[in-house]
């Protein structure tokens, strides 16, 4: 297990802008990298260092080479990646750089080239491009960043933990985007007094908090969780009761007269329901609480100024 590493986003205000970037005069290349954000930043350094514009930038695991051009592999350098990340402060503020990281995590099919085009535009522009919505790339970066923010917010709201016999709280998720690096701080702070694991089934890795720090963990295929939950044999014996209690709470706070499924599905999309306890089949039928008795004569009375006395 290795600790989570994220780009620094809380930095000092941007330094005075320095406009200019090397002219890319060499023959274009097809670049490949290891699929990490540090690897992509290293590719950006290589592009300007060699002055060779990219025809494409692809993860090594998904390389599709051309007929006559061989991909140019780029070895990831954390030193060069940090140099690029810190250097971008001269062309954009911390919020704009964070959006680039979110674009990378979005797993958009064109994310690498989109990041390059955005960075190149920022380097060559005398003004801040963050609100230059006349540019298609700026609009696309903004849109992906907004989608990532919504997905992050939903994961922080929709994660449901199950307690195992060894006191580990486990949750399975399957988000549309790679949000685990963005939700780590939230869950580390909120559940600092208990061990927990959040596993992303789609990307086959998870976050594990051991009461001291949060690490990225990966499972071998034989041990990775396959379903939407854990086997009943490893759950705490009280977990079924907790599930029933949660469902009862959900039922009792519901107001049938204000039912609006369209709005409900907008705020809680259907694709998340399989991981939510309140959306699972009820083991016991819901019965309203019978704690409101009518007056003895059958009439309804409203309290007066004296409180009904």
mmCIF file of C-alpha atoms in Angstrom:
data_model
loop_
_atom_site.group_PDB
_atom_site.id
_atom_site.type_symbol
_atom_site.label_atom_id
_atom_site.label_comp_id
_atom_site.label_asym_id
_atom_site.label_seq_id
_atom_site.Cartn_x
_atom_site.Cartn_y
_atom_site.Cartn_z
ATOM 1 C CA UNK A 1 0.000 0.000 0.000
ATOM 2 C CA UNK A 2 1.240 3.451 -0.782
ATOM 3 C CA UNK A 3 -0.092 6.784 0.441
ATOM 4 C CA UNK A 4 -2.392 8.892 -1.696
ATOM 5 C CA UNK A 5 -0.631 11.610 -3.632
ATOM 6 C CA UNK A 6 -2.569 14.550 -4.961
ATOM 7 C CA UNK A 7 -1.472 17.777 -6.637
ATOM 8 C CA UNK A 8 -1.179 20.720 -4.285
ATOM 9 C CA UNK A 9 -4.157 23.001 -4.831
ATOM 10 C CA UNK A 10 -4.030 25.357 -1.857
ATOM 11 C CA UNK A 11 -1.158 27.536 -3.027
ATOM 12 C CA UNK A 12 -0.367 31.213 -2.873
ATOM 13 C CA UNK A 13 -1.998 33.571 -5.390
ATOM 14 C CA UNK A 14 -0.706 33.293 -8.925
ATOM 15 C CA UNK A 15 2.519 35.090 -9.696
ATOM 16 C CA UNK A 16 2.670 37.757 -12.430
ATOM 17 C CA UNK A 17 1.931 36.084 -15.749
ATOM 18 C CA UNK A 18 4.781 35.251 -18.082
ATOM 19 C CA UNK A 19 3.495 34.811 -21.588
ATOM 20 C CA UNK A 20 5.294 32.571 -23.997
ATOM 21 C CA UNK A 21 6.042 28.972 -24.808
ATOM 22 C CA UNK A 22 8.575 27.343 -27.123
ATOM 23 C CA UNK A 23 7.472 27.184 -30.730
ATOM 24 C CA UNK A 24 6.784 23.554 -31.596
ATOM 25 C CA UNK A 25 8.760 23.297 -34.820
ATOM 26 C CA UNK A 26 9.828 19.617 -34.745
ATOM 27 C CA UNK A 27 7.828 16.874 -36.427
ATOM 28 C CA UNK A 28 4.742 15.883 -34.421
ATOM 29 C CA UNK A 29 4.870 12.680 -32.368
ATOM 30 C CA UNK A 30 2.576 10.111 -30.822
ATOM 31 C CA UNK A 31 3.338 10.092 -27.089
ATOM 32 C CA UNK A 32 2.601 7.336 -24.592
ATOM 33 C CA UNK A 33 2.756 7.433 -20.780
ATOM 34 C CA UNK A 34 2.011 5.184 -17.805
ATOM 35 C CA UNK A 35 -1.538 6.442 -17.239
ATOM 36 C CA UNK A 36 -0.793 8.550 -14.144
ATOM 37 C CA UNK A 37 -1.258 12.291 -13.775
ATOM 38 C CA UNK A 38 2.467 12.650 -13.066
ATOM 39 C CA UNK A 39 3.117 10.777 -16.303
ATOM 40 C CA UNK A 40 0.923 13.178 -18.256
ATOM 41 C CA UNK A 41 2.721 16.186 -16.758
ATOM 42 C CA UNK A 42 6.018 14.584 -17.777
ATOM 43 C CA UNK A 43 4.683 14.286 -21.333
ATOM 44 C CA UNK A 44 3.898 18.015 -21.300
ATOM 45 C CA UNK A 45 7.490 18.755 -20.300
ATOM 46 C CA UNK A 46 8.803 16.491 -23.066
ATOM 47 C CA UNK A 47 6.608 18.182 -25.677
ATOM 48 C CA UNK A 48 8.066 21.627 -25.018
ATOM 49 C CA UNK A 49 11.566 20.357 -24.348
ATOM 50 C CA UNK A 50 11.700 18.556 -27.714
ATOM 51 C CA UNK A 51 9.501 21.176 -29.431
ATOM 52 C CA UNK A 52 7.448 18.391 -30.970
ATOM 53 C CA UNK A 53 3.670 18.808 -30.871
ATOM 54 C CA UNK A 54 1.590 15.716 -30.099
ATOM 55 C CA UNK A 55 -0.417 13.878 -32.709
ATOM 56 C CA UNK A 56 -1.805 11.898 -29.800
ATOM 57 C CA UNK A 57 -1.150 11.195 -26.112
ATOM 58 C CA UNK A 58 -2.198 7.729 -24.998
ATOM 59 C CA UNK A 59 -1.802 5.521 -21.910
ATOM 60 C CA UNK A 60 0.557 2.625 -22.624
ATOM 61 C CA UNK A 61 -2.213 0.133 -21.848
ATOM 62 C CA UNK A 62 -4.412 1.517 -24.633
ATOM 63 C CA UNK A 63 -1.929 2.450 -27.347
ATOM 64 C CA UNK A 64 -3.233 2.587 -30.901
ATOM 65 C CA UNK A 65 -0.275 3.332 -33.145
ATOM 66 C CA UNK A 66 -0.438 4.653 -36.683
ATOM 67 C CA UNK A 67 0.655 2.886 -39.857
ATOM 68 C CA UNK A 68 3.935 4.749 -40.256
ATOM 69 C CA UNK A 69 4.677 6.266 -36.837
ATOM 70 C CA UNK A 70 5.826 4.432 -33.725
ATOM 71 C CA UNK A 71 4.660 5.842 -30.370
ATOM 72 C CA UNK A 72 7.264 7.747 -28.349
ATOM 73 C CA UNK A 73 7.180 6.314 -24.794
ATOM 74 C CA UNK A 74 7.745 8.802 -21.969
ATOM 75 C CA UNK A 75 9.187 7.640 -18.672
ATOM 76 C CA UNK A 76 7.466 9.292 -15.734
ATOM 77 C CA UNK A 77 9.620 11.663 -13.700
ATOM 78 C CA UNK A 78 8.139 13.030 -10.496
ATOM 79 C CA UNK A 79 10.721 15.835 -10.483
ATOM 80 C CA UNK A 80 9.745 16.982 -13.989
ATOM 81 C CA UNK A 81 6.037 16.573 -13.178
ATOM 82 C CA UNK A 82 6.409 18.788 -10.089
ATOM 83 C CA UNK A 83 8.354 21.314 -12.163
ATOM 84 C CA UNK A 84 5.538 21.511 -14.714
ATOM 85 C CA UNK A 85 2.804 21.675 -12.048
ATOM 86 C CA UNK A 86 4.556 24.469 -10.139
ATOM 87 C CA UNK A 87 5.422 26.267 -13.379
ATOM 88 C CA UNK A 88 1.785 26.453 -14.425
ATOM 89 C CA UNK A 89 1.179 28.938 -11.593
ATOM 90 C CA UNK A 90 2.681 31.565 -13.920
ATOM 91 C CA UNK A 91 -0.079 30.977 -16.482
ATOM 92 C CA UNK A 92 -3.136 30.045 -14.417
ATOM 93 C CA UNK A 93 -4.369 30.202 -10.853
ATOM 94 C CA UNK A 94 -4.677 27.257 -8.463
ATOM 95 C CA UNK A 95 -8.360 26.736 -9.280
ATOM 96 C CA UNK A 96 -7.636 26.429 -13.007
ATOM 97 C CA UNK A 97 -4.860 23.906 -12.358
ATOM 98 C CA UNK A 98 -7.206 21.920 -10.149
ATOM 99 C CA UNK A 99 -9.673 21.783 -13.041
ATOM 100 C CA UNK A 100 -6.954 20.180 -15.171
ATOM 101 C CA UNK A 101 -6.525 17.466 -12.535
ATOM 102 C CA UNK A 102 -10.283 16.927 -12.509
ATOM 103 C CA UNK A 103 -10.297 16.627 -16.303
ATOM 104 C CA UNK A 104 -7.684 13.885 -15.990
ATOM 105 C CA UNK A 105 -9.774 12.024 -13.394
ATOM 106 C CA UNK A 106 -12.886 12.361 -15.574
ATOM 107 C CA UNK A 107 -11.503 9.619 -17.868
ATOM 108 C CA UNK A 108 -12.823 11.507 -20.887
ATOM 109 C CA UNK A 109 -11.679 9.857 -24.118
ATOM 110 C CA UNK A 110 -9.826 13.023 -25.202
ATOM 111 C CA UNK A 111 -8.582 14.079 -21.776
ATOM 112 C CA UNK A 112 -4.831 14.036 -22.533
ATOM 113 C CA UNK A 113 -5.066 16.150 -25.671
ATOM 114 C CA UNK A 114 -7.602 18.415 -23.976
ATOM 115 C CA UNK A 115 -5.182 19.069 -21.101
ATOM 116 C CA UNK A 116 -2.389 19.808 -23.595
ATOM 117 C CA UNK A 117 -4.493 22.212 -25.647
ATOM 118 C CA UNK A 118 -5.690 24.034 -22.521
ATOM 119 C CA UNK A 119 -2.152 24.358 -21.152
ATOM 120 C CA UNK A 120 -0.777 25.488 -24.520
ATOM 121 C CA UNK A 121 -3.511 28.111 -24.838
ATOM 122 C CA UNK A 122 -2.782 29.381 -21.314
ATOM 123 C CA UNK A 123 0.965 29.588 -21.985
ATOM 124 C CA UNK A 124 0.476 31.636 -25.150
ATOM 125 C CA UNK A 125 -2.290 33.942 -23.935
ATOM 126 C CA UNK A 126 -1.491 37.323 -22.337
ATOM 127 C CA UNK A 127 -4.711 37.106 -20.298
ATOM 128 C CA UNK A 128 -6.349 34.565 -18.012
ATOM 129 C CA UNK A 129 -8.232 32.048 -20.173
ATOM 130 C CA UNK A 130 -10.366 30.549 -17.386
ATOM 131 C CA UNK A 131 -13.458 32.469 -18.493
ATOM 132 C CA UNK A 132 -12.733 32.559 -22.216
ATOM 133 C CA UNK A 133 -15.875 30.585 -23.008
ATOM 134 C CA UNK A 134 -15.645 31.458 -26.685
ATOM 135 C CA UNK A 135 -12.962 28.756 -26.830
ATOM 136 C CA UNK A 136 -14.320 25.202 -27.142
ATOM 137 C CA UNK A 137 -11.527 23.676 -25.038
ATOM 138 C CA UNK A 138 -12.122 26.101 -22.172
ATOM 139 C CA UNK A 139 -15.830 25.255 -22.232
ATOM 140 C CA UNK A 140 -15.080 21.545 -22.284
ATOM 141 C CA UNK A 141 -12.659 21.775 -19.349
ATOM 142 C CA UNK A 142 -15.203 23.752 -17.337
ATOM 143 C CA UNK A 143 -17.984 21.274 -18.126
ATOM 144 C CA UNK A 144 -15.913 18.230 -17.149
ATOM 145 C CA UNK A 145 -14.820 19.923 -13.926
ATOM 146 C CA UNK A 146 -18.466 20.595 -13.039
ATOM 147 C CA UNK A 147 -19.409 16.976 -13.771
ATOM 148 C CA UNK A 148 -16.546 15.802 -11.568
ATOM 149 C CA UNK A 149 -17.706 18.076 -8.730
ATOM 150 C CA UNK A 150 -21.238 16.638 -8.934
ATOM 151 C CA UNK A 151 -19.940 13.073 -8.951
ATOM 152 C CA UNK A 152 -17.694 13.792 -5.962
ATOM 153 C CA UNK A 153 -20.626 15.326 -4.060
ATOM 154 C CA UNK A 154 -22.844 12.323 -4.821
ATOM 155 C CA UNK A 155 -20.243 9.826 -3.653
ATOM 156 C CA UNK A 156 -19.806 11.710 -0.376
ATOM 157 C CA UNK A 157 -23.597 11.529 0.095
ATOM 158 C CA UNK A 158 -24.393 8.039 -1.213
ATOM 159 C CA UNK A 159 -21.643 5.860 0.280
ATOM 160 C CA UNK A 160 -23.162 3.258 2.637
ATOM 161 C CA UNK A 161 -20.849 1.275 4.905
ATOM 162 C CA UNK A 162 -21.317 -2.285 6.176
ATOM 163 C CA UNK A 163 -19.543 -3.408 9.324
ATOM 164 C CA UNK A 164 -17.556 -6.650 9.221
ATOM 165 C CA UNK A 165 -16.751 -9.026 12.060
ATOM 166 C CA UNK A 166 -13.229 -7.577 12.390
ATOM 167 C CA UNK A 167 -14.569 -4.029 12.941
ATOM 168 C CA UNK A 168 -13.873 -2.829 9.384
ATOM 169 C CA UNK A 169 -16.468 -0.621 7.701
ATOM 170 C CA UNK A 170 -16.675 -1.517 4.010
ATOM 171 C CA UNK A 171 -18.412 0.229 1.107
ATOM 172 C CA UNK A 172 -18.550 -0.578 -2.607
ATOM 173 C CA UNK A 173 -19.028 2.120 -5.223
ATOM 174 C CA UNK A 174 -19.014 2.281 -9.006
ATOM 175 C CA UNK A 175 -18.859 5.988 -9.978
ATOM 176 C CA UNK A 176 -18.877 7.278 -13.542
ATOM 177 C CA UNK A 177 -15.576 9.087 -12.914
ATOM 178 C CA UNK A 178 -12.472 8.338 -10.866
ATOM 179 C CA UNK A 179 -13.454 10.259 -7.733
ATOM 180 C CA UNK A 180 -11.613 8.261 -5.047
ATOM 181 C CA UNK A 181 -8.644 10.693 -4.898
ATOM 182 C CA UNK A 182 -11.101 13.569 -4.367
ATOM 183 C CA UNK A 183 -13.243 12.009 -1.612
ATOM 184 C CA UNK A 184 -10.343 10.649 0.461
ATOM 185 C CA UNK A 185 -9.980 13.802 2.586
ATOM 186 C CA UNK A 186 -13.733 13.957 3.310
ATOM 187 C CA UNK A 187 -14.000 10.400 4.645
ATOM 188 C CA UNK A 188 -10.656 10.557 6.458
ATOM 189 C CA UNK A 189 -11.878 13.573 8.411
ATOM 190 C CA UNK A 190 -15.457 12.397 8.935
ATOM 191 C CA UNK A 191 -14.666 8.812 10.008
ATOM 192 C CA UNK A 192 -11.338 9.352 11.729
ATOM 193 C CA UNK A 193 -12.218 7.034 14.646
ATOM 194 C CA UNK A 194 -12.907 3.836 12.680
ATOM 195 C CA UNK A 195 -11.214 1.647 10.108
ATOM 196 C CA UNK A 196 -12.870 1.746 6.692
ATOM 197 C CA UNK A 197 -12.431 0.634 3.107
ATOM 198 C CA UNK A 198 -14.099 2.137 0.036
ATOM 199 C CA UNK A 199 -13.695 -0.051 -3.040
ATOM 200 C CA UNK A 200 -14.269 1.075 -6.634
ATOM 201 C CA UNK A 201 -15.480 -1.983 -8.554
ATOM 202 C CA UNK A 202 -15.105 -0.355 -11.953
ATOM 203 C CA UNK A 203 -11.442 0.630 -11.490
ATOM 204 C CA UNK A 204 -10.422 -2.241 -9.211
ATOM 205 C CA UNK A 205 -8.809 -0.225 -6.434
ATOM 206 C CA UNK A 206 -9.847 1.327 -3.167
ATOM 207 C CA UNK A 207 -9.091 3.593 -0.223
ATOM 208 C CA UNK A 208 -8.166 2.046 3.121
ATOM 209 C CA UNK A 209 -7.983 4.035 6.382
ATOM 210 C CA UNK A 210 -6.212 2.321 9.305
ATOM 211 C CA UNK A 211 -6.816 5.013 11.978
ATOM 212 C CA UNK A 212 -3.539 6.764 11.111
ATOM 213 C CA UNK A 213 -3.542 7.406 7.354
ATOM 214 C CA UNK A 214 -5.438 6.700 4.146
ATOM 215 C CA UNK A 215 -3.745 4.523 1.515
ATOM 216 C CA UNK A 216 -4.546 3.420 -1.992
ATOM 217 C CA UNK A 217 -4.989 -0.358 -2.113
ATOM 218 C CA UNK A 218 -5.441 -2.796 -4.970
ATOM 219 C CA UNK A 219 -6.810 -6.332 -4.780
ATOM 220 C CA UNK A 220 -5.800 -9.431 -6.598
ATOM 221 C CA UNK A 221 -8.590 -10.641 -8.869
ATOM 222 C CA UNK A 222 -9.243 -13.631 -6.627
ATOM 223 C CA UNK A 223 -9.879 -11.505 -3.533
ATOM 224 C CA UNK A 224 -11.567 -8.439 -5.030
ATOM 225 C CA UNK A 225 -15.234 -7.984 -4.074
ATOM 226 C CA UNK A 226 -17.403 -9.141 -6.974
ATOM 227 C CA UNK A 227 -20.903 -8.123 -5.956
ATOM 228 C CA UNK A 228 -22.448 -4.979 -4.585
ATOM 229 C CA UNK A 229 -21.880 -6.050 -0.974
ATOM 230 C CA UNK A 230 -20.021 -8.429 1.307
ATOM 231 C CA UNK A 231 -20.865 -12.021 2.055
ATOM 232 C CA UNK A 232 -23.100 -12.454 5.079
ATOM 233 C CA UNK A 233 -20.440 -14.701 6.625
ATOM 234 C CA UNK A 234 -18.039 -11.791 7.113
ATOM 235 C CA UNK A 235 -20.543 -9.176 8.269
ATOM 236 C CA UNK A 236 -21.075 -8.202 11.866
ATOM 237 C CA UNK A 237 -24.072 -10.087 13.305
ATOM 238 C CA UNK A 238 -25.835 -6.760 13.989
ATOM 239 C CA UNK A 239 -25.472 -5.473 10.424
ATOM 240 C CA UNK A 240 -28.881 -6.805 9.238
ATOM 241 C CA UNK A 241 -30.505 -4.927 12.149
ATOM 242 C CA UNK A 242 -28.709 -1.711 11.202
ATOM 243 C CA UNK A 243 -30.025 -2.122 7.653
ATOM 244 C CA UNK A 244 -33.601 -2.583 8.891
ATOM 245 C CA UNK A 245 -33.281 0.452 11.178
ATOM 246 C CA UNK A 246 -31.964 2.596 8.328
ATOM 247 C CA UNK A 247 -34.809 1.501 6.082
ATOM 248 C CA UNK A 248 -37.333 2.233 8.837
ATOM 249 C CA UNK A 249 -35.897 5.716 9.295
ATOM 250 C CA UNK A 250 -36.086 6.329 5.542
ATOM 251 C CA UNK A 251 -39.720 5.158 5.436
ATOM 252 C CA UNK A 252 -40.846 7.250 8.404
ATOM 253 C CA UNK A 253 -39.311 10.526 7.181
ATOM 254 C CA UNK A 254 -40.929 10.000 3.790
ATOM 255 C CA UNK A 255 -44.031 12.098 2.980
ATOM 256 C CA UNK A 256 -46.162 10.107 0.496
ATOM 257 C CA UNK A 257 -48.287 13.144 -0.414
ATOM 258 C CA UNK A 258 -45.192 14.944 -1.698
ATOM 259 C CA UNK A 259 -43.923 12.072 -3.813
ATOM 260 C CA UNK A 260 -42.021 13.254 -6.911
ATOM 261 C CA UNK A 261 -40.108 10.419 -8.562
ATOM 262 C CA UNK A 262 -38.761 12.615 -11.353
ATOM 263 C CA UNK A 263 -37.130 15.011 -8.896
ATOM 264 C CA UNK A 264 -36.026 12.120 -6.690
ATOM 265 C CA UNK A 265 -34.179 10.441 -9.555
ATOM 266 C CA UNK A 266 -32.570 13.712 -10.572
ATOM 267 C CA UNK A 267 -30.968 14.113 -7.148
ATOM 268 C CA UNK A 268 -30.403 10.370 -6.615
ATOM 269 C CA UNK A 269 -29.804 8.753 -10.039
ATOM 270 C CA UNK A 270 -31.030 5.210 -10.515
ATOM 271 C CA UNK A 271 -27.535 3.822 -11.140
ATOM 272 C CA UNK A 272 -26.614 4.401 -7.471
ATOM 273 C CA UNK A 273 -29.603 2.612 -5.972
ATOM 274 C CA UNK A 274 -28.011 -0.835 -5.887
ATOM 275 C CA UNK A 275 -25.538 0.415 -3.251
ATOM 276 C CA UNK A 276 -28.081 2.191 -1.024
ATOM 277 C CA UNK A 277 -29.563 0.348 1.958
ATOM 278 C CA UNK A 278 -32.833 2.272 1.768
ATOM 279 C CA UNK A 279 -33.366 1.118 -1.824
ATOM 280 C CA UNK A 280 -33.033 -2.604 -1.139
ATOM 281 C CA UNK A 281 -36.076 -4.924 -0.833
ATOM 282 C CA UNK A 282 -37.764 -4.685 2.558
ATOM 283 C CA UNK A 283 -37.522 -7.741 4.782
ATOM 284 C CA UNK A 284 -40.465 -6.488 6.825
ATOM 285 C CA UNK A 285 -43.389 -4.541 5.453
ATOM 286 C CA UNK A 286 -43.532 -0.862 6.378
ATOM 287 C CA UNK A 287 -46.129 0.025 9.019
ATOM 288 C CA UNK A 288 -46.799 3.688 9.887
ATOM 289 C CA UNK A 289 -46.378 4.671 13.522
ATOM 290 C CA UNK A 290 -49.821 4.681 15.180
ATOM 291 C CA UNK A 291 -49.114 7.437 17.697
ATOM 292 C CA UNK A 292 -51.843 9.924 16.780
ATOM 293 C CA UNK A 293 -55.192 9.195 18.424
ATOM 294 C CA UNK A 294 -58.352 11.157 17.432
ATOM 295 C CA UNK A 295 -60.499 12.826 20.166
ATOM 296 C CA UNK A 296 -63.014 10.616 21.923
ATOM 297 C CA UNK A 297 -66.013 12.272 20.194
ATOM 298 C CA UNK A 298 -64.396 11.816 16.772
ATOM 299 C CA UNK A 299 -64.003 15.563 16.061
ATOM 300 C CA UNK A 300 -60.774 17.366 15.271
ATOM 301 C CA UNK A 301 -59.888 20.273 17.510
ATOM 302 C CA UNK A 302 -57.368 23.023 16.887
ATOM 303 C CA UNK A 303 -55.512 24.525 19.839
ATOM 304 C CA UNK A 304 -56.773 27.945 20.870
ATOM 305 C CA UNK A 305 -54.887 30.891 22.391
ATOM 306 C CA UNK A 306 -54.667 29.056 25.688
ATOM 307 C CA UNK A 307 -53.050 26.037 24.025
ATOM 308 C CA UNK A 308 -56.302 24.025 23.853
ATOM 309 C CA UNK A 309 -56.985 23.960 27.584
#
